[in-house]
Amino acid sequence: MLRLARFLLIPALLIAGVLLAIAATSQPAQQPAVLAALGDQPLVIAHRGGKGLWPENSLFAFERAHALGVDMLEMDLHLSSDGELVVIHDQTLERTTNGQGNVAAFSLDQLQALDAGYQWTADGGQSYPYRGQGIAIPSFVEVLERLPSAAKVIEIKVPDAGMEARLCDALEQHDQLERVIVGSFYERSLQTFREQCPGVATSAGPGSVRLLVALNWLGLGGLLSPSYQALQIPQRHSGLQVASARLMRVAQERGLAVQLWTINEQPRMRRLLDQGAQGLITDYPDRALQLLGRSTRIGALEQ
Ligand code: G3P
Ligand code: CA
């Protein structure tokens, strides 16, 4: 028994030494300019522009969510067949438009001829109030030009298609490098974007989220030196809790902004804010604003 203890002692001491060294040199994330400009209040982030209120990922939605007073607009990027960044969530057109097929098979002009308000309904399909109202799939550049002052959460939906460099160029050309957080469910896409667009804030990819959850579970969250600035996570994933109060606390100690998706009910919003969430990514930004005691009146649209 004594020999076994001696046998285990040296590796245990070595591991403890390595962990202490990592902990001593680990660096928390620095708050990015986009979040510093928004202050310390809990952030209301309009998911796809607030898809519960109006047709998702449309200029119509973004302009109204911005006029409503949300802190950030969340949007999804795909690439058209002629290489333009377009703002749409799905790989295919059917769910949100009157078109059919893959987004990537159509040019920007062809995509913009579709009705992006066609499928939106608030009453389970009894009425479609935005059909034929001229709501189109926006190009990303249109969003940048129409809403230059809005802070944005931008999700790269397609890896390995060269979107990262195009996104970086567009942000640079429109002087919005410091107005965005870029995320993706593709870790390699995020890695590429960070290399090509250094200094722009990003959120954790799925691998990074898993690492943080594992470190937190082992009580080793202090070892983390994040290469990202925001943690945008669901409350639960595959039946397991992701956003525990402890995870959110550890993430904040590592300098990360913790933003939860997709939170649509006020009791849940309240609970998560009480547990430490710093941002709510929601289809109903009006509900979050109301909960926070902020105005829910739509102000003037930017010209
Ligand atoms: O930030 C991630 C959030 O947008 C959830 O994903 O499927 O709505 O794009 P999704
Ligand atoms: Ca998204």
Short mmCIF file of N, CA and C and ligand atoms in Angstrom, two decimals, residues 47-48 51 74-76 89 153 155 157 183 185 203 232-233 261-262 281 283, ligand 1:
data_model
loop_
_atom_site.label_atom_id
_atom_site.label_comp_id
_atom_site.label_asym_id
_atom_site.label_seq_id
_atom_site.Cartn_x
_atom_site.Cartn_y
_atom_site.Cartn_z
N HIS A 47 -32.47 38.11 -31.64
CA HIS A 47 -32.12 36.89 -32.37
C HIS A 47 -32.72 36.93 -33.77
N ARG A 48 -31.87 36.91 -34.78
CA ARG A 48 -32.26 37.04 -36.20
C ARG A 48 -33.10 38.31 -36.40
N LYS A 51 -37.08 37.35 -34.38
CA LYS A 51 -37.91 36.60 -35.33
C LYS A 51 -39.32 36.30 -34.84
N GLU A 74 -28.64 40.12 -33.84
CA GLU A 74 -28.00 38.85 -34.22
C GLU A 74 -28.45 38.48 -35.62
N MET A 75 -27.52 37.96 -36.43
CA MET A 75 -27.85 37.60 -37.82
C MET A 75 -26.97 36.45 -38.31
N ASP A 76 -27.42 35.79 -39.37
CA ASP A 76 -26.75 34.60 -39.89
C ASP A 76 -26.30 34.84 -41.33
N HIS A 89 -30.82 32.42 -42.42
CA HIS A 89 -30.42 31.39 -41.45
C HIS A 89 -30.20 30.02 -42.07
N VAL A 153 -24.16 40.78 -33.66
CA VAL A 153 -23.64 39.41 -33.46
C VAL A 153 -23.82 38.71 -34.79
N GLU A 155 -23.17 35.41 -37.28
CA GLU A 155 -22.85 33.99 -37.28
C GLU A 155 -22.50 33.50 -38.68
N LYS A 157 -22.42 30.72 -41.14
CA LYS A 157 -23.16 29.46 -41.21
C LYS A 157 -22.52 28.42 -42.12
N GLY A 183 -19.46 34.72 -34.49
CA GLY A 183 -19.56 33.36 -33.96
C GLY A 183 -19.79 32.36 -35.07
N PHE A 185 -20.85 27.80 -35.46
CA PHE A 185 -20.86 26.44 -34.91
C PHE A 185 -19.68 25.64 -35.47
N SER A 203 -16.99 34.73 -30.45
CA SER A 203 -17.55 33.91 -29.37
C SER A 203 -16.94 32.51 -29.45
N GLN A 232 -21.50 32.45 -25.95
CA GLN A 232 -22.92 32.46 -26.35
C GLN A 232 -23.38 31.01 -26.35
N ILE A 233 -24.21 30.68 -25.38
CA ILE A 233 -24.55 29.27 -25.15
C ILE A 233 -26.05 29.11 -24.90
N TRP A 261 -28.79 31.88 -25.39
CA TRP A 261 -29.79 31.77 -26.46
C TRP A 261 -30.62 30.53 -26.24
N THR A 262 -31.78 30.45 -26.79
CA THR A 262 -32.63 31.55 -27.26
C THR A 262 -33.72 31.68 -26.21
N ILE A 281 -30.19 36.53 -25.81
CA ILE A 281 -30.42 36.48 -27.25
C ILE A 281 -31.84 35.93 -27.42
N ASP A 283 -35.93 35.94 -29.41
CA ASP A 283 -36.82 36.22 -30.54
C ASP A 283 -37.78 37.36 -30.21
O1 G3P B 1 -25.88 32.53 -31.42
C1 G3P B 1 -26.39 31.27 -31.76
C2 G3P B 1 -27.85 31.38 -32.00
O2 G3P B 1 -28.06 32.20 -33.08
C3 G3P B 1 -28.57 30.08 -32.13
O3 G3P B 1 -28.39 29.47 -33.33
O4 G3P B 1 -29.65 28.26 -35.05
O5 G3P B 1 -30.58 30.35 -34.19
O6 G3P B 1 -28.56 30.41 -35.60
P1 G3P B 1 -29.35 29.65 -34.60
#
